[in-house]
Short mmCIF file of C-alpha atoms in Angstrom, two decimals:
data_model
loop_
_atom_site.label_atom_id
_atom_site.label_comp_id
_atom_site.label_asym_id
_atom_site.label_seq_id
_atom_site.Cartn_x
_atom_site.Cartn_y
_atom_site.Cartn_z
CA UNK K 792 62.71 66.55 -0.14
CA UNK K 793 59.61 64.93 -2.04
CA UNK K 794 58.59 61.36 -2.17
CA UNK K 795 56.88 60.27 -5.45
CA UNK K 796 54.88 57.17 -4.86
CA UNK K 797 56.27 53.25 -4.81
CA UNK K 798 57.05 52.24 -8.61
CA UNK K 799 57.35 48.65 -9.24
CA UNK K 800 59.24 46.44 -11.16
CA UNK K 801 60.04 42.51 -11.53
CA UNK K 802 63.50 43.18 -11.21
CA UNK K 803 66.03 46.23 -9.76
CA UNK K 804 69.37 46.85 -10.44
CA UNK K 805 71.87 49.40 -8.63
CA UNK K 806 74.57 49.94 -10.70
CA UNK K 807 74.18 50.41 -14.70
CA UNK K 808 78.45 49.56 -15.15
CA UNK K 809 78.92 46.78 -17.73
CA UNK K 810 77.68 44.04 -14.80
CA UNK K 811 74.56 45.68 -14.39
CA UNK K 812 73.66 46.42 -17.90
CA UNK K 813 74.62 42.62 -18.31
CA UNK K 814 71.88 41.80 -15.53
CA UNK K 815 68.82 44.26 -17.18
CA UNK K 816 70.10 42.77 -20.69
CA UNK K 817 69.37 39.10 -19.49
CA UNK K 818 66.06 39.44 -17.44
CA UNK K 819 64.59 42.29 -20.37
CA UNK K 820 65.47 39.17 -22.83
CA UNK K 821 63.42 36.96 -20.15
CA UNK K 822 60.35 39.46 -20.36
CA UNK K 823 60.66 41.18 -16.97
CA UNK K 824 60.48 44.50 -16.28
CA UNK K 825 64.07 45.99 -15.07
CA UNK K 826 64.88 49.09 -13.23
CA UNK K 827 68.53 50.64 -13.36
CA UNK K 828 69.88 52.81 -11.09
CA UNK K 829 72.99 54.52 -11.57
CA UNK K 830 74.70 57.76 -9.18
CA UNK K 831 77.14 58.02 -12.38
CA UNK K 832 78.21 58.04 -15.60
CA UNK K 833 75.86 54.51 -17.35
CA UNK K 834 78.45 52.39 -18.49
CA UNK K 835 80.23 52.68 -15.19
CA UNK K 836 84.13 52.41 -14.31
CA UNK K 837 85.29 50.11 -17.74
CA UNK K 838 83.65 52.64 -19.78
CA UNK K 839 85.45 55.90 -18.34
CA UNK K 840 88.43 55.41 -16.14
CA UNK K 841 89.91 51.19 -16.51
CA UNK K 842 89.27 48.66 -19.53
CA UNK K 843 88.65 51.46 -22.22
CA UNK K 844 90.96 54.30 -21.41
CA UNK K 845 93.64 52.34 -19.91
CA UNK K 846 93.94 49.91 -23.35
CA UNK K 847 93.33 53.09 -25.31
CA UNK K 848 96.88 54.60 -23.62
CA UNK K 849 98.63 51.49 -23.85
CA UNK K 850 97.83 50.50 -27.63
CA UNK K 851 100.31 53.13 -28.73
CA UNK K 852 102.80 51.91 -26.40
CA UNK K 853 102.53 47.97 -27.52
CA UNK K 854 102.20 49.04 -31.55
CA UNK K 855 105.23 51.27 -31.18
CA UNK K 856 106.94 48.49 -29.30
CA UNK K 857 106.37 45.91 -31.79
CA UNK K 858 107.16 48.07 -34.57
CA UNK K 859 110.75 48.74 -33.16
CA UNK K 860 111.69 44.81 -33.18
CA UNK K 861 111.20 44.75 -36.72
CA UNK K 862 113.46 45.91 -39.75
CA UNK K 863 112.30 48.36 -41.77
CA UNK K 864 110.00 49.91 -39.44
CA UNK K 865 112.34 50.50 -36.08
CA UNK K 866 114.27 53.55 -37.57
CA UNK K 867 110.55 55.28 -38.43
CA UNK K 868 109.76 54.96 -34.79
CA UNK K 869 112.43 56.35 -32.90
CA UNK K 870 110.76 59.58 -31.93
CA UNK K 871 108.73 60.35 -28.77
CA UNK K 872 105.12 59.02 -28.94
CA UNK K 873 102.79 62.03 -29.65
CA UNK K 874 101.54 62.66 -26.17
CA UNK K 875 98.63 64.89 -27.49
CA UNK K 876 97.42 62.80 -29.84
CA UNK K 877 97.46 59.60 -27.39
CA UNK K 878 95.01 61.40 -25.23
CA UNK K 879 93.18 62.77 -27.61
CA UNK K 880 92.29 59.08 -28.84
CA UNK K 881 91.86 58.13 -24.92
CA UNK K 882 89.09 61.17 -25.02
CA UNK K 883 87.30 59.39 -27.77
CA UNK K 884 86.95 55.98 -26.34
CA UNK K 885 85.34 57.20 -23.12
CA UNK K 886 83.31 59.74 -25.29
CA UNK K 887 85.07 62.48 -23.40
CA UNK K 888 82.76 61.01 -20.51
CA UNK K 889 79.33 61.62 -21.68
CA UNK K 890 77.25 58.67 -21.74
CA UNK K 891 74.75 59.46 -23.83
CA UNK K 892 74.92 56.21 -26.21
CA UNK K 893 74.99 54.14 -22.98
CA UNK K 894 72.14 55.70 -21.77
CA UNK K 895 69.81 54.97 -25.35
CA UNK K 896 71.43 51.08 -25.05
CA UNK K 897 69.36 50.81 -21.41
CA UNK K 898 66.51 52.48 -22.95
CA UNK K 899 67.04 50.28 -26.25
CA UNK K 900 66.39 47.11 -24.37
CA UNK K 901 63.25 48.21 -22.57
CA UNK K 902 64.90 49.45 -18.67
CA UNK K 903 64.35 52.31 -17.31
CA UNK K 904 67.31 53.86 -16.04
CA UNK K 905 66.66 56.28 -12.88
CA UNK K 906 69.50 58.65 -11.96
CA UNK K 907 70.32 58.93 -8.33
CA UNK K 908 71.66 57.25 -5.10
CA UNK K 909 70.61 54.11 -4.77
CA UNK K 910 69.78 52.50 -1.70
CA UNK K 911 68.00 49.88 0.23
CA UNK K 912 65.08 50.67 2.13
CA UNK K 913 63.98 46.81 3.23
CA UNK K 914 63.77 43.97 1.65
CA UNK K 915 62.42 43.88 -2.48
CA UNK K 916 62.68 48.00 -1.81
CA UNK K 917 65.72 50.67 -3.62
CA UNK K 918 64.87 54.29 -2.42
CA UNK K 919 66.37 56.95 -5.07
CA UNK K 920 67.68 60.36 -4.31
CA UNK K 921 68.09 62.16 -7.58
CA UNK K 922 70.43 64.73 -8.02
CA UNK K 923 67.98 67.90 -7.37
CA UNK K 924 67.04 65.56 -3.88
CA UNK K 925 63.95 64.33 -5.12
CA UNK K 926 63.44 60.87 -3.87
CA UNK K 927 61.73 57.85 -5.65
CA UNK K 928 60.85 54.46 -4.12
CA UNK K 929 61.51 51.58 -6.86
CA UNK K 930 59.95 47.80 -5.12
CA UNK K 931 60.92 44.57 -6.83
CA UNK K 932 58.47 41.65 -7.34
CA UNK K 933 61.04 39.52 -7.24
CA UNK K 934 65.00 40.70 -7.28
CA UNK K 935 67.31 43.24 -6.56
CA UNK K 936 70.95 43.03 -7.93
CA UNK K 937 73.61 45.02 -6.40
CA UNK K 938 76.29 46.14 -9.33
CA UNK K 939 77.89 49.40 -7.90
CA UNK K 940 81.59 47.85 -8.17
CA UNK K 941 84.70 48.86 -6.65
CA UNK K 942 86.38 51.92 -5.98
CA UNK K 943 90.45 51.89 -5.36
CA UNK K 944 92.02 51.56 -1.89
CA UNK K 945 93.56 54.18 -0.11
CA UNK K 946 96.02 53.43 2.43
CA UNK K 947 95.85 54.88 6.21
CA UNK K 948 98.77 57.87 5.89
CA UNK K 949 98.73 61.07 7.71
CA UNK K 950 97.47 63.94 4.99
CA UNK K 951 96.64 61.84 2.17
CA UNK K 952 93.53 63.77 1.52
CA UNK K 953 96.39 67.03 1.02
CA UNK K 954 98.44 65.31 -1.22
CA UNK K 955 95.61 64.75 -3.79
CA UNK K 956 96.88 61.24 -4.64
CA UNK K 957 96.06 59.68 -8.18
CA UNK K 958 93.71 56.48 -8.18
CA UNK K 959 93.23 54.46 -10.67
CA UNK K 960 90.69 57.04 -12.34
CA UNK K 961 93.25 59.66 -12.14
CA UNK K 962 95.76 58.09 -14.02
CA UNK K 963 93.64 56.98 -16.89
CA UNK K 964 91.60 60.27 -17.27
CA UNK K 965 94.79 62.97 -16.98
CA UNK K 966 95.02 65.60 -18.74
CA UNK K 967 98.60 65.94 -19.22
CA UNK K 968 101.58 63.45 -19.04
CA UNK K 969 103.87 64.28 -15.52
CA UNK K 970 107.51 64.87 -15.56
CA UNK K 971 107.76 62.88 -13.22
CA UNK K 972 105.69 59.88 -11.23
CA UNK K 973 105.49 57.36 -8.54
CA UNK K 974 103.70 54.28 -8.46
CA UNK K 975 102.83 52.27 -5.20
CA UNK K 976 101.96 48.91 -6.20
CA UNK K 977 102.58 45.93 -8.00
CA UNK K 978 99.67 44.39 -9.17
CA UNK K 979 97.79 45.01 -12.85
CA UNK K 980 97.07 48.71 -12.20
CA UNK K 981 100.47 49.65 -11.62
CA UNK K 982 102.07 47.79 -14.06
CA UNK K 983 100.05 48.76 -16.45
CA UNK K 984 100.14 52.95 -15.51
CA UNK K 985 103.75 52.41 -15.18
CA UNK K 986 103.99 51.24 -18.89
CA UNK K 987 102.03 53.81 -20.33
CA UNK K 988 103.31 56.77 -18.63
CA UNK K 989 106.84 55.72 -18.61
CA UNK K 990 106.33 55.32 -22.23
CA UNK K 991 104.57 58.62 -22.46
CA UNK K 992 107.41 60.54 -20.87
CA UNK K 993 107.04 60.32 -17.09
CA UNK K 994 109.93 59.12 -15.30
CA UNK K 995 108.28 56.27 -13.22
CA UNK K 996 109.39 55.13 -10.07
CA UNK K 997 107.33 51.73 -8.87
CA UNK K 998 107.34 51.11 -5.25
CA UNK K 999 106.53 47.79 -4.43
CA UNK K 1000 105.61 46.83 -0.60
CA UNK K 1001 106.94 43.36 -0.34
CA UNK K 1002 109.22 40.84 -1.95
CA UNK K 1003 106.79 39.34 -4.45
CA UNK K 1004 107.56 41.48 -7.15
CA UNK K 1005 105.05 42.13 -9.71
CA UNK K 1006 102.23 40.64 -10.14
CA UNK K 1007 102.55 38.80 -7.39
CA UNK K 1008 99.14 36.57 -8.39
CA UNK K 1009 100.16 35.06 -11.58
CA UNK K 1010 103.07 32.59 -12.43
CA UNK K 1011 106.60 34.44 -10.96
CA UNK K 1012 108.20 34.28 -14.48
CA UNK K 1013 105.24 36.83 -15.64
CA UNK K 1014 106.44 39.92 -12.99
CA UNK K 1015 110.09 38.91 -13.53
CA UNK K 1016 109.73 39.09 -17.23
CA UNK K 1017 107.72 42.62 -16.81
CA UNK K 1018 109.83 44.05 -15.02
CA UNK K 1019 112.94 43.17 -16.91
CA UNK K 1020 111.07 45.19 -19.95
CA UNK K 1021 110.00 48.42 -17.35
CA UNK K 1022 113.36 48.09 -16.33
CA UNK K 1023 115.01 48.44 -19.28
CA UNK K 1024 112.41 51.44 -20.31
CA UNK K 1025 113.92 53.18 -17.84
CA UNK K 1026 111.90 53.05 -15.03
CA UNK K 1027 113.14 52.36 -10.94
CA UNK K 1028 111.81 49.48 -9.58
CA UNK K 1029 112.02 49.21 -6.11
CA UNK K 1030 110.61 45.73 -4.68
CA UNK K 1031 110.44 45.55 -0.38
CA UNK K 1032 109.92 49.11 -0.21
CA UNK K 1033 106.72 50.10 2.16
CA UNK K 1034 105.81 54.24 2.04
CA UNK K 1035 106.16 55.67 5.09
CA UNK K 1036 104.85 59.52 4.38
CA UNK K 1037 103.48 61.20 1.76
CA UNK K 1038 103.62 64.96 1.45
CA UNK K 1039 103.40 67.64 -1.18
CA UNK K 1040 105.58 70.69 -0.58
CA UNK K 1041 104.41 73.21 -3.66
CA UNK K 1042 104.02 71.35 -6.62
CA UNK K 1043 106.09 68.30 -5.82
CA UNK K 1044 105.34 64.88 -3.90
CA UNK K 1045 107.71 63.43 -1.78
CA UNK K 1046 107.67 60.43 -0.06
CA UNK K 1047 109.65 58.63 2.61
CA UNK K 1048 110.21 54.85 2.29
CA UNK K 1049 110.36 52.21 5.18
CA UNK K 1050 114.45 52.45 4.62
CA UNK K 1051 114.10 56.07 4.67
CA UNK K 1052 115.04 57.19 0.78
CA UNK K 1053 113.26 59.93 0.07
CA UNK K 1054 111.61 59.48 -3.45
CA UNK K 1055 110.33 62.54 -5.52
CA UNK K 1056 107.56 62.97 -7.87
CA UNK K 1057 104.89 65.19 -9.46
CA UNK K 1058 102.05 63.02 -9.03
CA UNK K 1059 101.86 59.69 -7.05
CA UNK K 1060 99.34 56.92 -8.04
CA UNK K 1061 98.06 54.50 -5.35
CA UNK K 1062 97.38 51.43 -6.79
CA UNK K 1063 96.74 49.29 -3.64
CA UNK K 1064 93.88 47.40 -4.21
CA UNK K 1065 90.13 47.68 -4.21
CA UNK K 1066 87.45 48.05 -1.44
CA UNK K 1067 83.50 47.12 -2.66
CA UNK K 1068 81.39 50.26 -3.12
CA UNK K 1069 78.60 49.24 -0.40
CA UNK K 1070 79.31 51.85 1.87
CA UNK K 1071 76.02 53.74 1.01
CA UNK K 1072 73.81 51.80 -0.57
CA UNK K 1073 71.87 50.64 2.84
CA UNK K 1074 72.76 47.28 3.54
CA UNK K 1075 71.81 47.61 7.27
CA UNK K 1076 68.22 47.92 6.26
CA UNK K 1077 68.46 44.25 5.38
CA UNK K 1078 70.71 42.94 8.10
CA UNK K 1079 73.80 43.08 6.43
CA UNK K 1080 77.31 45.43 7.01
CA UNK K 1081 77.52 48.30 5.44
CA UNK K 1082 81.39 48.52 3.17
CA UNK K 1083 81.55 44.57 3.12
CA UNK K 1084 81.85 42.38 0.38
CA UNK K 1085 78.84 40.41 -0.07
CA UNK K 1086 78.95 36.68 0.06
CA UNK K 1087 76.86 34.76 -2.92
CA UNK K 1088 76.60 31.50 -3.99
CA UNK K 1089 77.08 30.09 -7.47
CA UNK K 1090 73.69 31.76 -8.69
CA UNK K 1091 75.13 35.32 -7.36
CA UNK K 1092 72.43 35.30 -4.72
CA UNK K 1093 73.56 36.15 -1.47
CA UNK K 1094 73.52 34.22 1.57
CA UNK K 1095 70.73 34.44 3.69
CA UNK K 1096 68.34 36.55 1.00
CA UNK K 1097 66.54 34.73 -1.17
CA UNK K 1098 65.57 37.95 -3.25
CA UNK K 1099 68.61 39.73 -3.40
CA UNK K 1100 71.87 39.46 -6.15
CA UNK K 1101 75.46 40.37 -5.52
CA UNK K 1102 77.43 40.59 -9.04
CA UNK K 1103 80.90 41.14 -10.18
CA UNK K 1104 83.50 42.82 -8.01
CA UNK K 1105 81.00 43.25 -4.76
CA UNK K 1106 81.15 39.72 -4.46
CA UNK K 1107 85.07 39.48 -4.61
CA UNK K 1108 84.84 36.66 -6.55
CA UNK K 1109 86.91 37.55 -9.31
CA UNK K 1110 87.24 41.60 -10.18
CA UNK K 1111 87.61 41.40 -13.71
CA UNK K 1112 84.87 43.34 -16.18
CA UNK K 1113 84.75 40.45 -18.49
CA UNK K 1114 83.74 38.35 -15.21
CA UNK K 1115 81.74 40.26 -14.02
CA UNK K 1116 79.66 40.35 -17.13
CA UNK K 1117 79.87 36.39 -17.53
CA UNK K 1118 78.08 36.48 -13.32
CA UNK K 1119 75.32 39.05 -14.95
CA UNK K 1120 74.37 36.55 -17.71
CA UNK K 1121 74.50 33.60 -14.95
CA UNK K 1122 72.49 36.07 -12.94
CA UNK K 1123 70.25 36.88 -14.84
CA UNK K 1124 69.73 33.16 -16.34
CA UNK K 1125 69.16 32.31 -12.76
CA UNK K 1126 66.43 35.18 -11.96
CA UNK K 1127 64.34 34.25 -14.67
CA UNK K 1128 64.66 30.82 -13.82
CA UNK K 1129 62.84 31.51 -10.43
CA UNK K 1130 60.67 33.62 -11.54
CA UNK K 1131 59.19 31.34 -13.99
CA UNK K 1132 59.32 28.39 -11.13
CA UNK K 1133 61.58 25.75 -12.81
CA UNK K 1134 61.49 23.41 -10.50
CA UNK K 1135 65.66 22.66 -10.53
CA UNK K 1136 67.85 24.98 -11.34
CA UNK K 1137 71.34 24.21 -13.09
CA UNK K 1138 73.50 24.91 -10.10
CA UNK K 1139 76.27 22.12 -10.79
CA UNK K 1140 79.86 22.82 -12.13
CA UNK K 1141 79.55 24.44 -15.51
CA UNK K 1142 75.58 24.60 -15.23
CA UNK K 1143 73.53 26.97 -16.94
CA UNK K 1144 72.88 28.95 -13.01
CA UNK K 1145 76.50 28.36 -11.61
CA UNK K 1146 79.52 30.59 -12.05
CA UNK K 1147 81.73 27.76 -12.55
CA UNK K 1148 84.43 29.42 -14.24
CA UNK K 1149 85.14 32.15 -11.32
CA UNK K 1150 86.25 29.22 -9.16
CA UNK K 1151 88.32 27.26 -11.96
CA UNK K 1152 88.92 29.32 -15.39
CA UNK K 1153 89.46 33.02 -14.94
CA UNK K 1154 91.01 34.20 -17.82
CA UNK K 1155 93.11 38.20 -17.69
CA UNK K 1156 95.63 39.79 -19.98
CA UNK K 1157 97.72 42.36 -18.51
CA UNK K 1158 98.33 45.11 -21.16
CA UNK K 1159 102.13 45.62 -20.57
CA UNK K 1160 105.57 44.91 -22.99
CA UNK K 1161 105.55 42.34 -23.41
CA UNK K 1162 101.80 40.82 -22.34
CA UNK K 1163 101.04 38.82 -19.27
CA UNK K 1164 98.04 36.78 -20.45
CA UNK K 1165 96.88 33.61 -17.97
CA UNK K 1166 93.65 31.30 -17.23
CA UNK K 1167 92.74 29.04 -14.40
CA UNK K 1168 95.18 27.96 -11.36
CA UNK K 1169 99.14 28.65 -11.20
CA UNK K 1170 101.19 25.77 -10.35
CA UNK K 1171 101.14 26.60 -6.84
CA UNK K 1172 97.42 27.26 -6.45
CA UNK K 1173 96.77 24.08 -7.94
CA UNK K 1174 99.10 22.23 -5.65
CA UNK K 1175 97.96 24.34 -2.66
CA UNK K 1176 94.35 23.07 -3.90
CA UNK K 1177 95.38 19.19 -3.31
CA UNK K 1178 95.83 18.59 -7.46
CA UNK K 1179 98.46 16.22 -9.02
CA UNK K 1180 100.13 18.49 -11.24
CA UNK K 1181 103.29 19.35 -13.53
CA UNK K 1182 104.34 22.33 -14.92
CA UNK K 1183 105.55 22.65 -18.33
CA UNK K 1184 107.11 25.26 -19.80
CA UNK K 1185 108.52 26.28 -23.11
CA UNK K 1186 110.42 29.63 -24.26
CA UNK K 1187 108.53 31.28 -26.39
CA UNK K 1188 111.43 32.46 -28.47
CA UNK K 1189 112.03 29.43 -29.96
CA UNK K 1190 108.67 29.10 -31.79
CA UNK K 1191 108.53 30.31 -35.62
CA UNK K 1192 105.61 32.17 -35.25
CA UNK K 1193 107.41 34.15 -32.04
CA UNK K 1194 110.77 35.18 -33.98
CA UNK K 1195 108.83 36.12 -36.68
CA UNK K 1196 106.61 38.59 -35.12
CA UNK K 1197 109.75 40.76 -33.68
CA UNK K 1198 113.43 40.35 -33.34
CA UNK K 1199 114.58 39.67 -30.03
CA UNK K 1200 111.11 38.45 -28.85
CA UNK K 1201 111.27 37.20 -24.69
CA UNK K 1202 108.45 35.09 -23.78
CA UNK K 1203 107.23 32.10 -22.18
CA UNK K 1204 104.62 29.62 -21.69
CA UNK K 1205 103.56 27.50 -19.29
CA UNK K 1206 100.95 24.65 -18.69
CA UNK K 1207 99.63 23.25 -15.49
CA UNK K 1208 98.93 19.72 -16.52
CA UNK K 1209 96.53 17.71 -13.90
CA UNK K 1210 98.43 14.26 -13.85
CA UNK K 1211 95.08 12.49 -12.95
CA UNK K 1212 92.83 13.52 -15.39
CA UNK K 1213 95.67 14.43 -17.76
CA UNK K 1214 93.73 17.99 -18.48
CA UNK K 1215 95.00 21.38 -18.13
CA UNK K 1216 94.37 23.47 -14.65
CA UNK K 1217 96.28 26.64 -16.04
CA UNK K 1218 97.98 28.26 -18.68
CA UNK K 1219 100.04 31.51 -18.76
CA UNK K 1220 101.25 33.31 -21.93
CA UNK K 1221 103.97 35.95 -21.32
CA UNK K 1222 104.82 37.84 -24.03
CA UNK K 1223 104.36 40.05 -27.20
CA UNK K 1224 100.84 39.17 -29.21
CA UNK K 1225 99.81 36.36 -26.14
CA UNK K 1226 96.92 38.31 -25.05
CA UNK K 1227 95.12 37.34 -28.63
CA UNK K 1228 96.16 33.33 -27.54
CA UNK K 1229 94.75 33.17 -24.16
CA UNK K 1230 91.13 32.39 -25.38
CA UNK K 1231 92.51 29.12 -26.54
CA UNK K 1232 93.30 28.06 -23.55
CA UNK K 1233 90.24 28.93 -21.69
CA UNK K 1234 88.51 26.82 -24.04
CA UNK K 1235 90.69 23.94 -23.12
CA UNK K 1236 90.27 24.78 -19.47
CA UNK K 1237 87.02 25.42 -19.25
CA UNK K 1238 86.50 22.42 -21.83
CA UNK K 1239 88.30 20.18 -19.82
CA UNK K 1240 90.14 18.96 -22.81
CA UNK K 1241 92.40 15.89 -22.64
CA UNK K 1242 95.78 16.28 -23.52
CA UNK K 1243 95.72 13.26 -25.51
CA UNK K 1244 92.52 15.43 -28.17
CA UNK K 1245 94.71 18.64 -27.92
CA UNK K 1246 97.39 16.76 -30.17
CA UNK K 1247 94.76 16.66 -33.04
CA UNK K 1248 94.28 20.76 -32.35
CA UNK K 1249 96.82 21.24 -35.08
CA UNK K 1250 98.31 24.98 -34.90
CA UNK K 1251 98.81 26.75 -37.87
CA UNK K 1252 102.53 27.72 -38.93
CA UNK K 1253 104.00 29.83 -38.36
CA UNK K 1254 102.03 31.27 -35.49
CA UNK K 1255 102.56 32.03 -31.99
CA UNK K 1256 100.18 29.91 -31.32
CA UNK K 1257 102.39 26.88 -32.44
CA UNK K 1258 103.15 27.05 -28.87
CA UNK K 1259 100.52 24.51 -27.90
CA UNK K 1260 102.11 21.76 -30.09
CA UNK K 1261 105.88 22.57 -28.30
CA UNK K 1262 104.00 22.55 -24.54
CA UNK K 1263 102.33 19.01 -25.51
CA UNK K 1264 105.78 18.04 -27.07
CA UNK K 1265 107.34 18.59 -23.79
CA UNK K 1266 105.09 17.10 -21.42
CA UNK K 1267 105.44 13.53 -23.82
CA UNK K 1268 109.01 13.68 -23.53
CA UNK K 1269 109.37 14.64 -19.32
#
């Protein structure tokens, strides 16, 4: 192998997914230089096997959903969804997984992008091994951020490797639709492969380790309510059920539960969590474990290193795209702020340097029938975090706004009201349409708005959204 010599830059970043384009974007707007470094495809896992293929499967699902609750269209959409042409579309929103348009938006902002392995050689130093094994040693005046993700988590079962298990990537970049498929997990991956295969034609069976249920992280009523509607699409739910074995005898999986059914697929998915993709990116070079998730502080840098960034699912702080972008621009903010000495950085709650919201006003919408949409604490992380707090919760069937957008719409909201400050922890939306209403409410988290201004936030009728005046309705009268 060659060694060109020691190219430097103000700032380095190993990963060019949406975090780490998020970071160049923020310190190029600050005026310093920026390296990217990428082993893959730029635009990283969101662009080419979650957020954009996943939501490009699903939108046929939801739209044909809706359009069955309603008279006049439900007759017009009895037929099978066109499995074809739902790929197809899926194709074109990960640009059949060239990135050549992500590529010209790092060059567009003034990085350079360098293709290769990225790892650290020492502190301030990235060594790159491009593809033909050429190496290139990038140094960094003043940061390095680490962006390179997550990858999915396989678990510790003989032969594994033999069965050629689906991941998360798998099921969003398949070619073809399986007769026939099992799904290990219960979280948002599963849910949400379950929902668009089983709507696609596979005959899903969801094997959940556990008696949680689904989404086991969000209020209970939001996995209870999901699963009624997977349920009732036909697919086999089976909550406290562990996988003992995995084989594949010809063509066809089979698996062996902890109560010894044996369960029978074409294709299994594993969607058992997420492990940080620091493996091989040489963290031992600068005293720290190689595989681990790396510890930051509000300003994403990491313990210990006063030159070095951890941001978005590395840091396990909250493995979310949209998060992790919101860390790069904090980041970011936060490198250029040291690099052109202020004095004090903003590193209070909500300050211009501080993450704030990953601790207090995470917002996700799970893309199932009906939606799961939520923001800040559930009531029992709010009580397990020493808060005053009621719950209040409304049926979201009874609004105008709900019956009107299908017939026989389930749903339900809840607030988590903090009886001190008399401000909202936590909201959840569950059901068809929320995920377009959760933004509200992470503006009255994150605002910290008191109940008694949200009565002059006047919802217009008839809207889902006239939810907010039912939830404050029922919190006067409790």
């Amino acid at each position: 192998m060659t060694q060109t010599d020691s190219i430097a830059y103000d700032v380095v970043v190993i990963g060019a997914g949406p975090v780490g384009e998020n970071v160049a974007d923020r310190t190029r707007a600050a005026g310093l230089s920026t390296a990217v470094v990428e082993s893959e495809l730029v635009g990283g896992e969101c662009s080419y096997w979650a957020c954009m293929p996943s939501k490009a499967l699903l939108r046929p699902v939801l739209a044909r959903a809706d359009a069955r609750r309603l008279p006049g269209l439900s007759r017009s959409v009895r037929d099978p969804l066109d499995a074809a042409a739902v790929l197809a579309r899926r194709d074109e929103y990960t640009s059949h997984w060239k990135d050549d348009g992500q590529v010209q938006w790092v060059k567009g902002i003034g990085a350079d992008l360098h293709r290769g392995q990225g790892r650290l050689a020492g502190p301030r130093t990235v060594e790159v091994t491009a593809p033909d094994g050429t190496r290139r040693v990038l140094t960094a005046r003043h940061a390095v951020a680490v962006c390179t993700g997550s990858a999915a988590a396989l678990p510790a079962l003989p032969g594994l490797a033999e069965v050629r298990p689906w991941t998360s990537r798998e099921a969003t970049s398949a070619e073809s639709v399986p007769g026939r498929l099992i799904v290990v997990g219960g979280g948002v991956v599963a849910v949400e492969m379950a929902t668009a295969w089983q709507a696609l034609g596979s005959r899903v069976t969801l094997l959940v380790r556990g008696d949680g249920g689904l989404l086991a992280r969000m209020e209970p009523f939001a996995g209870e309510l999901v699963a009624e509607a997977l349920t009732e699409a036909g697919a086999d739910i089976r909550t406290g059920t562990s996988v003992e074995s995995v084989t594949r005898e010809g063509g066809t999986v089979v698996v062996v539960t902890d109560t010894g059914d044996r369960v029978e697929a074409d294709e299994i998915l594993f969607a058992t969590g997420r492990v940080p993709r620091t493996d091989d990116i040489g963290l031992e070079t600068v005293g720290l474990e190689p595989g681990s998730w790396l510890r930051v502080d509000d300003s994403l840098r990491v313990a210990g290193h006063d030159w070095l960034y951890a941001v978005g699912d590395v840091n396990h702080r909250a493995l979310l795209t949209h998060q992790g972008k919101y860390q790069a621009r904090i980041a970011g903010a936060a490198i250029a702020a040291r690099v052109f000495g202020a004095a004090d950085l903003d590193c209070g709650p909500w300050g211009a340097h501080a993450a704030t919201a990953d601790h207090d006003a995470v917002p996700q919408v799970v893309f199932t029938d009906p939606e799961a949409a939520s923001v800040g604490l559930t009531l029992a992380e709010a009580e397990q975090a020493g808060h005053r707090v009621r719950a209040v919760d409304v049926d979201l069937a009874t609004v105008a706004g709900a019956s009107l957008y299908g017939d026989g719409y389930k749903g339900r909201a809840r607030m988590v009201v903090d009886l001190e400050d008399e401000i909202l922890r936590g909201v959840t939306f569950v059901g068809p349409g929320v995920g377009e209403m959760i933004h509200s409410a992470t503006v009255a988290v994150v605002g910290r708005v008191p109940l008694s201004r949200l009565w002059h936030a006047v919802p217009s009728y008839p809207t889902i959204s006239e939810v907010w005046l039912r939830l404050l309705e029922a919190y006067r009268d409790q």
